Coordinates of C-alpha atoms and ligand atoms in Angstrom, one line a residue:
Chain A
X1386 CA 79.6 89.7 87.3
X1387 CA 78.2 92.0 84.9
X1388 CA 79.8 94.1 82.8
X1389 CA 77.1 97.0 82.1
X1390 CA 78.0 100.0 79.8
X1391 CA 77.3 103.2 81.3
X1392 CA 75.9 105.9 78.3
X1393 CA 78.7 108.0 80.0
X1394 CA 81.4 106.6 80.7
X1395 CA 81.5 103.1 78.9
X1396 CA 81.7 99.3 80.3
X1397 CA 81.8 98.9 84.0
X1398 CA 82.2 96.6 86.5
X1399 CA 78.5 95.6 88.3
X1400 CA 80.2 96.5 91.8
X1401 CA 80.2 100.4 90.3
X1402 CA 76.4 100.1 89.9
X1403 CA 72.7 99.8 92.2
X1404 CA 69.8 98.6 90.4
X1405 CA 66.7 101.0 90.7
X1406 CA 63.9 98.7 89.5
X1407 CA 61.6 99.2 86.5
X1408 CA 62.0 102.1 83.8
X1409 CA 59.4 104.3 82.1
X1410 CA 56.8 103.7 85.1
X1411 CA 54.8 107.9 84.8
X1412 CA 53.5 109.4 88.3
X1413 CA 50.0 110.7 87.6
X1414 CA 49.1 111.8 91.2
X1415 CA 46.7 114.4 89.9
X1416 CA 44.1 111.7 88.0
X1417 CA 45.0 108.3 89.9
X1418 CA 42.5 106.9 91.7
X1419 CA 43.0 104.5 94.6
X1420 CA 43.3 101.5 91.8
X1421 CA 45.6 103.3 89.9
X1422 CA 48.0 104.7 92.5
X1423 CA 48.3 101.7 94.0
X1424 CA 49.4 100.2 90.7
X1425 CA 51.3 103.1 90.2
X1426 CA 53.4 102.3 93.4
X1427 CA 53.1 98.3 93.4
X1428 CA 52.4 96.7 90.0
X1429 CA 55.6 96.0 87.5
X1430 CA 55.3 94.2 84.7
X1431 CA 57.8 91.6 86.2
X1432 CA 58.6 89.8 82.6
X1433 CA 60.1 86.6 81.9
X1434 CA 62.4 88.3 79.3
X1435 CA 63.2 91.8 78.3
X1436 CA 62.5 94.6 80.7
X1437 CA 63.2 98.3 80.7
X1438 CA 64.7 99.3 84.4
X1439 CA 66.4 101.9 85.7
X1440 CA 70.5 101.7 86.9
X1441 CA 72.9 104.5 89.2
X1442 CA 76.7 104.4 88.3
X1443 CA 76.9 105.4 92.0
X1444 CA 80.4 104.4 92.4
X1445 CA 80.5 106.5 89.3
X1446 CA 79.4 109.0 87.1
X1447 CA 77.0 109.3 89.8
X1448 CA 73.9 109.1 86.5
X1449 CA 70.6 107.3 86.5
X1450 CA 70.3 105.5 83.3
X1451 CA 68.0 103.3 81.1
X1452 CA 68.6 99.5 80.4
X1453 CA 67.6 96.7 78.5
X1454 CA 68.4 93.4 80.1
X1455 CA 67.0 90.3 79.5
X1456 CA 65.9 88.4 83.2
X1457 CA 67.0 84.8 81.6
X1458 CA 70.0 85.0 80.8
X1459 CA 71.0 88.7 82.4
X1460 CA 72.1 89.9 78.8
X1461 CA 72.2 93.2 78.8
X1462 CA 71.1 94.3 74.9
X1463 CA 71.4 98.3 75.6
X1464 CA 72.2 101.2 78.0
X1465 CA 70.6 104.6 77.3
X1466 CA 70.2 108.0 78.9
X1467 CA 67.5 109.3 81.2
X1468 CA 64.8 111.0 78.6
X1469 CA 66.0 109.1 76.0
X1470 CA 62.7 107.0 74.4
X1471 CA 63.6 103.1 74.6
X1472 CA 65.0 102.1 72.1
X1473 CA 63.7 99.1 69.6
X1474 CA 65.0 95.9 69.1
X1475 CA 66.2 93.8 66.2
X1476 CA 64.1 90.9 66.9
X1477 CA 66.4 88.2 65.0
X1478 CA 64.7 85.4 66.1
X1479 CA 68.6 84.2 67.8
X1480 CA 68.4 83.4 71.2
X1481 CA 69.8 85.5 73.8
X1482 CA 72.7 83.9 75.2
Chain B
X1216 CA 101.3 115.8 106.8
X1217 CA 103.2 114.4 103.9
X1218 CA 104.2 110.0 104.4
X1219 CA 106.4 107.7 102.1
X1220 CA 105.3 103.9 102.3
X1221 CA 108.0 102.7 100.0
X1222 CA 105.6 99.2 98.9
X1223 CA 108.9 97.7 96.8
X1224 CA 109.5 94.3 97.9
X1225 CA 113.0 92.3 97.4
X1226 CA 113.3 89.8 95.1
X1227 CA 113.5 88.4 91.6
X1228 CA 110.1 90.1 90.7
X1229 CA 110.9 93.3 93.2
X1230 CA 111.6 95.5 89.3
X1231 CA 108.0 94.4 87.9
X1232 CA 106.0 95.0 91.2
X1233 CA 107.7 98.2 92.7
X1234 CA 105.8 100.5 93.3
X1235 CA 105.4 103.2 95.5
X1236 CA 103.0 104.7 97.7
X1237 CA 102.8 108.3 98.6
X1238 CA 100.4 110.4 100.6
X1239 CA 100.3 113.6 99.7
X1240 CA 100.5 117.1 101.6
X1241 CA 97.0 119.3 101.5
X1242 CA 95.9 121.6 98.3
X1243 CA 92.9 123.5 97.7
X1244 CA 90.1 121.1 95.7
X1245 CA 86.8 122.5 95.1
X1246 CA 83.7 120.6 93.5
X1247 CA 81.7 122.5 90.4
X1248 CA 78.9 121.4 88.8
X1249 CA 77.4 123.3 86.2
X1250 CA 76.3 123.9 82.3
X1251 CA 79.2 123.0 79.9
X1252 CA 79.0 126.7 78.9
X1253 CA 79.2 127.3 82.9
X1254 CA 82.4 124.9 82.8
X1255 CA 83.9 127.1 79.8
X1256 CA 83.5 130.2 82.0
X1257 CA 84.8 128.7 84.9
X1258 CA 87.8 127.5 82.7
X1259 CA 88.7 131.2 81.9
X1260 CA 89.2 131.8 85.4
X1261 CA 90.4 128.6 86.6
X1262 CA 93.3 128.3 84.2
X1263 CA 92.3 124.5 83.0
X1264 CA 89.4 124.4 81.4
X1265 CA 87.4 121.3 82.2
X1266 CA 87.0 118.5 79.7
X1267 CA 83.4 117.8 78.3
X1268 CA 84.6 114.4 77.2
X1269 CA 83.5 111.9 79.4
X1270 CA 86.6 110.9 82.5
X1271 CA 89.2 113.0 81.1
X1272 CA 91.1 115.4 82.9
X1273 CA 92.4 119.1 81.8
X1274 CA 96.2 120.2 83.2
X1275 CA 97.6 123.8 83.2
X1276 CA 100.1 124.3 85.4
X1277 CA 99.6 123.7 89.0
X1278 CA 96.1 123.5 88.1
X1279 CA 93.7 120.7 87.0
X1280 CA 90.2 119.7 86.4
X1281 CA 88.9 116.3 86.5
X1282 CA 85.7 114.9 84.8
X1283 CA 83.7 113.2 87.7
X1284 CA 80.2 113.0 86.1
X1285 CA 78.2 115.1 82.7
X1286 CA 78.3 118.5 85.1
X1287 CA 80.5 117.7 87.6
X1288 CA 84.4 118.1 87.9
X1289 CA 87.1 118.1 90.5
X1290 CA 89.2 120.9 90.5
X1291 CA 93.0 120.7 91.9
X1292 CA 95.4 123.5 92.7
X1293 CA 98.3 123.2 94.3
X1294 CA 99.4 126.7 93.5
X1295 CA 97.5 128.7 95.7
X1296 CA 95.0 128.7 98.9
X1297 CA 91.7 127.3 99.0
X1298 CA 90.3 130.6 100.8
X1299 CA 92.1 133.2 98.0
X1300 CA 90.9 131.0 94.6
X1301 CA 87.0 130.2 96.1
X1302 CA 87.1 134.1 96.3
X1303 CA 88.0 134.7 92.6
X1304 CA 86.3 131.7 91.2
X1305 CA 82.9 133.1 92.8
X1306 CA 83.4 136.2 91.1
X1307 CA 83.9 134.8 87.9
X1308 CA 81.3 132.8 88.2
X1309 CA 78.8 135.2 90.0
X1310 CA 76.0 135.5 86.8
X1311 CA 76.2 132.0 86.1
X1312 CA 73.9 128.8 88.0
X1313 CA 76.3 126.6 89.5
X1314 CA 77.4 124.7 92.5
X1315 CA 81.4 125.4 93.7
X1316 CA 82.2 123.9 97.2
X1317 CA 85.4 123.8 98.7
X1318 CA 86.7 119.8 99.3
X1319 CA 90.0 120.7 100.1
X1320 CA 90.2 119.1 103.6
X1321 CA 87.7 116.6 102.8
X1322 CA 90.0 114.3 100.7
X1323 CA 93.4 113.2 100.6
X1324 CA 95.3 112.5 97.8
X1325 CA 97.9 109.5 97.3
X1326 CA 100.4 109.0 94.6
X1327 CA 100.9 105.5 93.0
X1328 CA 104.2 105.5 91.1
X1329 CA 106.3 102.1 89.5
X1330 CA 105.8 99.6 87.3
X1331 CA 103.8 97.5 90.0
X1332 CA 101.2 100.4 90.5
X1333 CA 98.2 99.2 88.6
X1334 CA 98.7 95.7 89.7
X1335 CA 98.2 97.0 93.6
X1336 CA 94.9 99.4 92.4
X1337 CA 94.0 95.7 90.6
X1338 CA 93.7 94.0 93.8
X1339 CA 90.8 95.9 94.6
X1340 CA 89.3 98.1 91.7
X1341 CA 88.3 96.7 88.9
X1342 CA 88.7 98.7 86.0
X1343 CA 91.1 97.5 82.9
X1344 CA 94.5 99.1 83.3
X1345 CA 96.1 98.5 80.0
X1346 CA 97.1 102.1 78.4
X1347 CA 94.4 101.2 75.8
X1348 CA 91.8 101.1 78.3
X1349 CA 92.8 103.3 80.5
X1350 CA 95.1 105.8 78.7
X1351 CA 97.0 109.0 80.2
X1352 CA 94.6 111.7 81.4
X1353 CA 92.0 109.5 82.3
X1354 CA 90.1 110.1 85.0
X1355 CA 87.1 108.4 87.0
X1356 CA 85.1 107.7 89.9
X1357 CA 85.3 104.1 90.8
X1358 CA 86.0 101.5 93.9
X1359 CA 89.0 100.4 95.7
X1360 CA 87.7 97.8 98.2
X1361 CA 85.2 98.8 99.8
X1362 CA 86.7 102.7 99.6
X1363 CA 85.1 104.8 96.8
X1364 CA 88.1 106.8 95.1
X1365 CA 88.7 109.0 92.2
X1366 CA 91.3 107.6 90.4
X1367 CA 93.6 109.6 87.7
X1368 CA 96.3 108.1 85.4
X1369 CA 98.6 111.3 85.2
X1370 CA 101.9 109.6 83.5
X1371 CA 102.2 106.1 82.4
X1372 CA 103.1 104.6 85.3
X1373 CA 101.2 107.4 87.6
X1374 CA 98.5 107.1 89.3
X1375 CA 96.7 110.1 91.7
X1376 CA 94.5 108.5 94.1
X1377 CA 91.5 110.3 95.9
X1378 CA 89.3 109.2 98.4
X1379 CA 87.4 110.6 101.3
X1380 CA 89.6 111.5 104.6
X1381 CA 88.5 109.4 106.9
X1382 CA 88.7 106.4 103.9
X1383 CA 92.3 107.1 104.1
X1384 CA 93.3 105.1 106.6
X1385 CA 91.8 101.9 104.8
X1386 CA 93.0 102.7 101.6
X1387 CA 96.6 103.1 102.9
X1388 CA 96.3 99.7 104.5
X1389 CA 94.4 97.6 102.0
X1390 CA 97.2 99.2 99.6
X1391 CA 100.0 97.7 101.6
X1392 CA 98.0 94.3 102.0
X1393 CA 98.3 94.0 98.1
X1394 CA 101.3 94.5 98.2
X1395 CA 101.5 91.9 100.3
X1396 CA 99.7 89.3 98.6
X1397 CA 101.6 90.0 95.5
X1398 CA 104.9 89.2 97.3
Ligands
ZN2135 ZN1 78.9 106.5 84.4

């Protein structure tokens, strides 16, 4: 079980939340091409590590938010709004547990 | 339709898990989303003026507002009708962009009271209970089961439980099923 820290309303269970897949992926209808709109729709970056996606406190504060989670070992390393640029990491050279 | 489940159960551990379970009679609820300065407006008409802090609840009287999301409250009166306060909550709110929709009939409301009150909610929500965690005034959307519920610590040992009607029924029972696995 996770516990994941909504920017609103603090550390919650996992059951409050739905995943939303990845964060920070633009829609540029206007200029894509067939290559890009299909990447647009299909392609994620998919890492082995630290990735950007989006969450919903749907049993909750009802929000979309951003998080930083690493796909190893499900760390979560930081919760910010909608809007808000992603935010830069310490890179300590410590394994994430 | 006001009920009493009386949840005590006998027994040496009947004083810490007593607790009970009340459903309550209707009152006029309404869901606002707005601006904060929308909410301050609203506030001035409403009586309680809705927190901006995040799941905390504002009391005046027979009225209260409940922080359900960053523009969205609950509002409770159990003072007057649902039909009369819409009315004058429109008009005080007729310049302004927002959303007010009168709930009343869609929830119902139970009371949690004892000592044993947060250890029933426990058996299926599951938030942190402790008064640090979850202090007096708190207020928050969150799970019971499989139920979604708003759930509001109104007194120590109080709790005010909302879900959806038709939830009630399941909420009732799964309520008295904790307190059957606690006995
Ligand atoms: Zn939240």
């Amino acid at each position: 079980m996770l516990l994941i820290p909504c920017p609103y309303c603090g550390p919650r269970s996992e059951l409050e939340f739905k995943h939303a897949g990845e964060a920070h992926i633009t829609r540029e209808p206007q200029v894509a091409d067939d290559q890009a709109w299909g990447e647009f729709l299909y392609t994620r970056t998919n890492p082995k590590g630290i990735i950007a996606e989006r969450w919903r406190h749907t049993s909750g504060c009802g929000r979309f938010f951003n998080c930083l989670r690493d796909t190893v070992s499900d760390n979560i390393l930081a919760t910010y709004k909608s809007g808000e640029p992603r935010p830069s990491l310490e890179t300590s050279g410590e394994p994430s547990r | 339709m006001v009920e009493t489940v009386t949840l005590a159960r006998s027994g040496s551990l009947a004083g810490r898990r007593m607790a009970s379970v009340t459903e309550l009679a209707p009152v006029a609820r309404f869901s606002f989303r707005g601006s904060e300065a929308t909410a301050i407006k609203l506030g001035e008409a409403f009586g309680a003026r809705p927190a901006v802090e995040p799941c905390r609840s504002s009391v005046a009287g027979a009225r209260s507002a409940l922080w359900l999301g960053p523009d969205e409250w609950l509002l409770i009166a159990t003072d007057q009708d649902a039909g009369t306060l819409f009315a004058a909550l429109e008009t005080a709110l007729a310049a302004e962009p927002h959303s007010l929709v009168d709930v009343s009939h869609r929830n119902t409301g139970f009371d949690i009271v004892g000592a044993g009150g947060a250890g029933l909610l426990s058996e299926g929500c599951p938030l942190d209970f402790d008064l640090a965690a979850f202090p007096v005034g708190m207020c928050t959307q969150t799970v019971l089961g499989k139920a979604e519920i708003v759930l509001w610590r109104f007194a120590p040992l109080s709790f005010r439980l909302e879900c959806w009607r038709s939830f009630a029924p399941y909420v009732a029972d799964f309520l008295a099923q904790a307190a059957d696995n606690q006995d």
